[in-house]
C-alpha atoms as a printed R data frame, in Angstrom:
    type eleno elety resid chain resno       x       y       z
1   ATOM     1    CA   UNK     A     1 -17.684  -4.707  -0.298
2   ATOM     2    CA   UNK     A     2 -14.656  -4.126   2.149
3   ATOM     3    CA   UNK     A     3 -13.762  -1.465   4.283
4   ATOM     4    CA   UNK     A     4  -9.988  -0.633   4.830
5   ATOM     5    CA   UNK     A     5  -8.484   1.268   7.618
6   ATOM     6    CA   UNK     A     6  -4.697   2.079   7.779
7   ATOM     7    CA   UNK     A     7  -2.713   2.767  10.646
8   ATOM     8    CA   UNK     A     8   0.871   3.078  11.447
9   ATOM     9    CA   UNK     A     9   1.937   6.326  10.210
10  ATOM    10    CA   UNK     A    10   3.844   8.899  11.877
11  ATOM    11    CA   UNK     A    11   6.909  11.039  12.303
12  ATOM    12    CA   UNK     A    12  10.466   9.349  11.828
13  ATOM    13    CA   UNK     A    13  13.977  10.516  10.832
14  ATOM    14    CA   UNK     A    14  15.609   9.841   7.790
15  ATOM    15    CA   UNK     A    15  17.069   6.255   8.053
16  ATOM    16    CA   UNK     A    16  14.364   5.001  10.355
17  ATOM    17    CA   UNK     A    17  11.552   2.477   9.721
18  ATOM    18    CA   UNK     A    18   7.772   2.270  10.046
19  ATOM    19    CA   UNK     A    19   5.385  -0.355   9.599
20  ATOM    20    CA   UNK     A    20   1.929   0.267   8.083
21  ATOM    21    CA   UNK     A    21  -0.991  -1.873   8.611
22  ATOM    22    CA   UNK     A    22  -4.320  -1.982   6.598
23  ATOM    23    CA   UNK     A    23  -7.095  -3.691   8.400
24  ATOM    24    CA   UNK     A    24  -9.895  -4.920   6.333
25  ATOM    25    CA   UNK     A    25 -13.530  -5.536   7.302
26  ATOM    26    CA   UNK     A    26 -16.661  -6.725   5.552
27  ATOM    27    CA   UNK     A    27 -15.782  -9.157   2.562
28  ATOM    28    CA   UNK     A    28 -12.646 -10.750   3.744
29  ATOM    29    CA   UNK     A    29  -9.318  -9.213   2.470
30  ATOM    30    CA   UNK     A    30  -8.073 -12.783   0.865
31  ATOM    31    CA   UNK     A    31 -10.731 -11.916  -1.948
32  ATOM    32    CA   UNK     A    32  -8.447  -9.193  -3.274
33  ATOM    33    CA   UNK     A    33  -5.175  -8.209  -4.435
34  ATOM    34    CA   UNK     A    34  -4.078  -5.360  -2.236
35  ATOM    35    CA   UNK     A    35  -1.999  -2.214  -3.126
36  ATOM    36    CA   UNK     A    36  -0.323   0.534  -1.259
37  ATOM    37    CA   UNK     A    37  -0.233   4.009  -2.984
38  ATOM    38    CA   UNK     A    38   1.095   7.312  -1.727
39  ATOM    39    CA   UNK     A    39   0.236  11.050  -2.358
40  ATOM    40    CA   UNK     A    40   2.705  13.796  -1.271
41  ATOM    41    CA   UNK     A    41   1.251  17.550  -1.259
42  ATOM    42    CA   UNK     A    42   0.992  18.944  -4.821
43  ATOM    43    CA   UNK     A    43   1.593  15.606  -6.447
44  ATOM    44    CA   UNK     A    44  -0.499  12.732  -7.886
45  ATOM    45    CA   UNK     A    45  -1.263   9.484  -6.029
46  ATOM    46    CA   UNK     A    46   1.468   7.121  -6.977
47  ATOM    47    CA   UNK     A    47   1.822   3.337  -6.788
48  ATOM    48    CA   UNK     A    48   4.025   1.911  -4.131
49  ATOM    49    CA   UNK     A    49   3.566  -2.012  -3.871
50  ATOM    50    CA   UNK     A    50   1.029  -4.463  -4.491
51  ATOM    51    CA   UNK     A    51   0.479  -8.047  -3.321
52  ATOM    52    CA   UNK     A    52  -1.633 -10.927  -4.835
53  ATOM    53    CA   UNK     A    53  -4.372 -12.555  -2.971
54  ATOM    54    CA   UNK     A    54  -1.992 -15.510  -2.006
55  ATOM    55    CA   UNK     A    55   0.613 -13.279  -1.125
56  ATOM    56    CA   UNK     A    56   3.033 -15.153  -3.584
57  ATOM    57    CA   UNK     A    57   3.440 -12.363  -6.235
58  ATOM    58    CA   UNK     A    58   4.398  -8.860  -5.227
59  ATOM    59    CA   UNK     A    59   5.238  -5.700  -7.223
60  ATOM    60    CA   UNK     A    60   7.031  -2.511  -6.260
61  ATOM    61    CA   UNK     A    61   7.735   0.948  -7.543
62  ATOM    62    CA   UNK     A    62  11.437   1.388  -8.363
63  ATOM    63    CA   UNK     A    63  11.618   4.178  -5.701
64  ATOM    64    CA   UNK     A    64  11.105   1.862  -3.001
65  ATOM    65    CA   UNK     A    65  12.299  -1.364  -4.251
66  ATOM    66    CA   UNK     A    66  14.741  -2.894  -1.587
67  ATOM    67    CA   UNK     A    67  13.652  -0.609   1.130
68  ATOM    68    CA   UNK     A    68   9.929  -1.497   1.422
69  ATOM    69    CA   UNK     A    69   8.269  -4.850   1.445
70  ATOM    70    CA   UNK     A    70   4.545  -5.793   1.375
71  ATOM    71    CA   UNK     A    71   3.052  -8.605   3.209
72  ATOM    72    CA   UNK     A    72  -0.241 -10.041   4.195
73  ATOM    73    CA   UNK     A    73  -2.048 -12.274   6.795
74  ATOM    74    CA   UNK     A    74  -5.277 -13.379   5.493
75  ATOM    75    CA   UNK     A    75  -6.288 -15.054   8.791
76  ATOM    76    CA   UNK     A    76  -6.151 -11.537  10.317
77  ATOM    77    CA   UNK     A    77  -7.432  -9.614   7.232
78  ATOM    78    CA   UNK     A    78  -4.359  -7.351   7.343
79  ATOM    79    CA   UNK     A    79  -1.904  -6.212   4.878
80  ATOM    80    CA   UNK     A    80   1.300  -4.673   5.949
81  ATOM    81    CA   UNK     A    81   3.979  -2.221   4.319
82  ATOM    82    CA   UNK     A    82   7.312  -2.417   6.262
83  ATOM    83    CA   UNK     A    83   9.365   0.682   5.359
84  ATOM    84    CA   UNK     A    84  13.030   0.878   5.992
85  ATOM    85    CA   UNK     A    85  15.849   3.402   5.205
86  ATOM    86    CA   UNK     A    86  13.122   5.980   4.784
87  ATOM    87    CA   UNK     A    87  14.010   9.163   3.006
88  ATOM    88    CA   UNK     A    88  12.552  12.720   3.376
89  ATOM    89    CA   UNK     A    89  11.077  12.094  -0.221
90  ATOM    90    CA   UNK     A    90   8.965   9.157   1.246
91  ATOM    91    CA   UNK     A    91   6.835  11.814   2.906
92  ATOM    92    CA   UNK     A    92   3.273  11.406   1.863
93  ATOM    93    CA   UNK     A    93  -0.042  10.249   2.912
94  ATOM    94    CA   UNK     A    94   0.089   6.508   2.384
95  ATOM    95    CA   UNK     A    95  -3.269   4.507   1.051
96  ATOM    96    CA   UNK     A    96  -4.345   0.915   1.104
97  ATOM    97    CA   UNK     A    97  -6.365  -0.205  -1.690
98  ATOM    98    CA   UNK     A    98  -8.172  -3.415  -2.583
99  ATOM    99    CA   UNK     A    99  -8.580  -4.921  -6.333
100 ATOM   100    CA   UNK     A   100 -11.542  -7.041  -6.799
101 ATOM   101    CA   UNK     A   101 -10.930  -7.934 -10.575
102 ATOM   102    CA   UNK     A   102  -7.195  -7.595 -11.809
103 ATOM   103    CA   UNK     A   103  -7.372  -5.746 -15.264
104 ATOM   104    CA   UNK     A   104  -3.539  -5.573 -15.829
105 ATOM   105    CA   UNK     A   105  -2.520  -2.159 -14.477
106 ATOM   106    CA   UNK     A   106  -1.604  -2.726 -11.126
107 ATOM   107    CA   UNK     A   107   0.229   0.564 -10.959
108 ATOM   108    CA   UNK     A   108  -2.622   2.780 -11.615
109 ATOM   109    CA   UNK     A   109  -4.930   3.904  -8.991
110 ATOM   110    CA   UNK     A   110  -7.974   3.129 -11.415
111 ATOM   111    CA   UNK     A   111  -7.179  -0.726 -11.041
112 ATOM   112    CA   UNK     A   112  -8.509  -0.627  -7.471
113 ATOM   113    CA   UNK     A   113 -11.943  -0.586  -6.318
114 ATOM   114    CA   UNK     A   114 -11.722   0.325  -2.623
115 ATOM   115    CA   UNK     A   115  -9.571   2.581  -0.789
116 ATOM   116    CA   UNK     A   116  -8.869   3.422   2.867
117 ATOM   117    CA   UNK     A   117  -8.744   6.912   4.382
118 ATOM   118    CA   UNK     A   118  -5.007   7.209   4.433
119 ATOM   119    CA   UNK     A   119  -2.140   7.551   7.044
120 ATOM   120    CA   UNK     A   120   0.288  10.354   7.001
121 ATOM   121    CA   UNK     A   121   4.174   9.299   6.991
122 ATOM   122    CA   UNK     A   122   6.521  12.205   7.822
123 ATOM   123    CA   UNK     A   123  10.322  11.609   7.136
124 ATOM   124    CA   UNK     A   124  12.576  14.361   8.580
125 ATOM   125    CA   UNK     A   125  15.961  14.964   7.306
């Protein structure tokens, strides 16, 4: 098993940047593909980005492509989400997730086996 703890959320003005971190403990994060999801009030949790175990393959939601970058440092057991050019519609609780066995549906939250508690990101206009 792996435990995930997100950090780095906060309040930022539109156009600003934030970097989220997801620290893994227990089984090393290099054993998992990792993803970021977000959930805004009254909406379903949605896929944001995913990175493979090696870090060589990444996927992004269309809504964040070109603005967000997912990366990982396996030596530090940490996954990052660099968020630039933030918009008010990016406001949500952001969750880190770990995928033990890839089933081909990286964009579905049911693909992932472990979740963090989330960190709030608020973008003001």
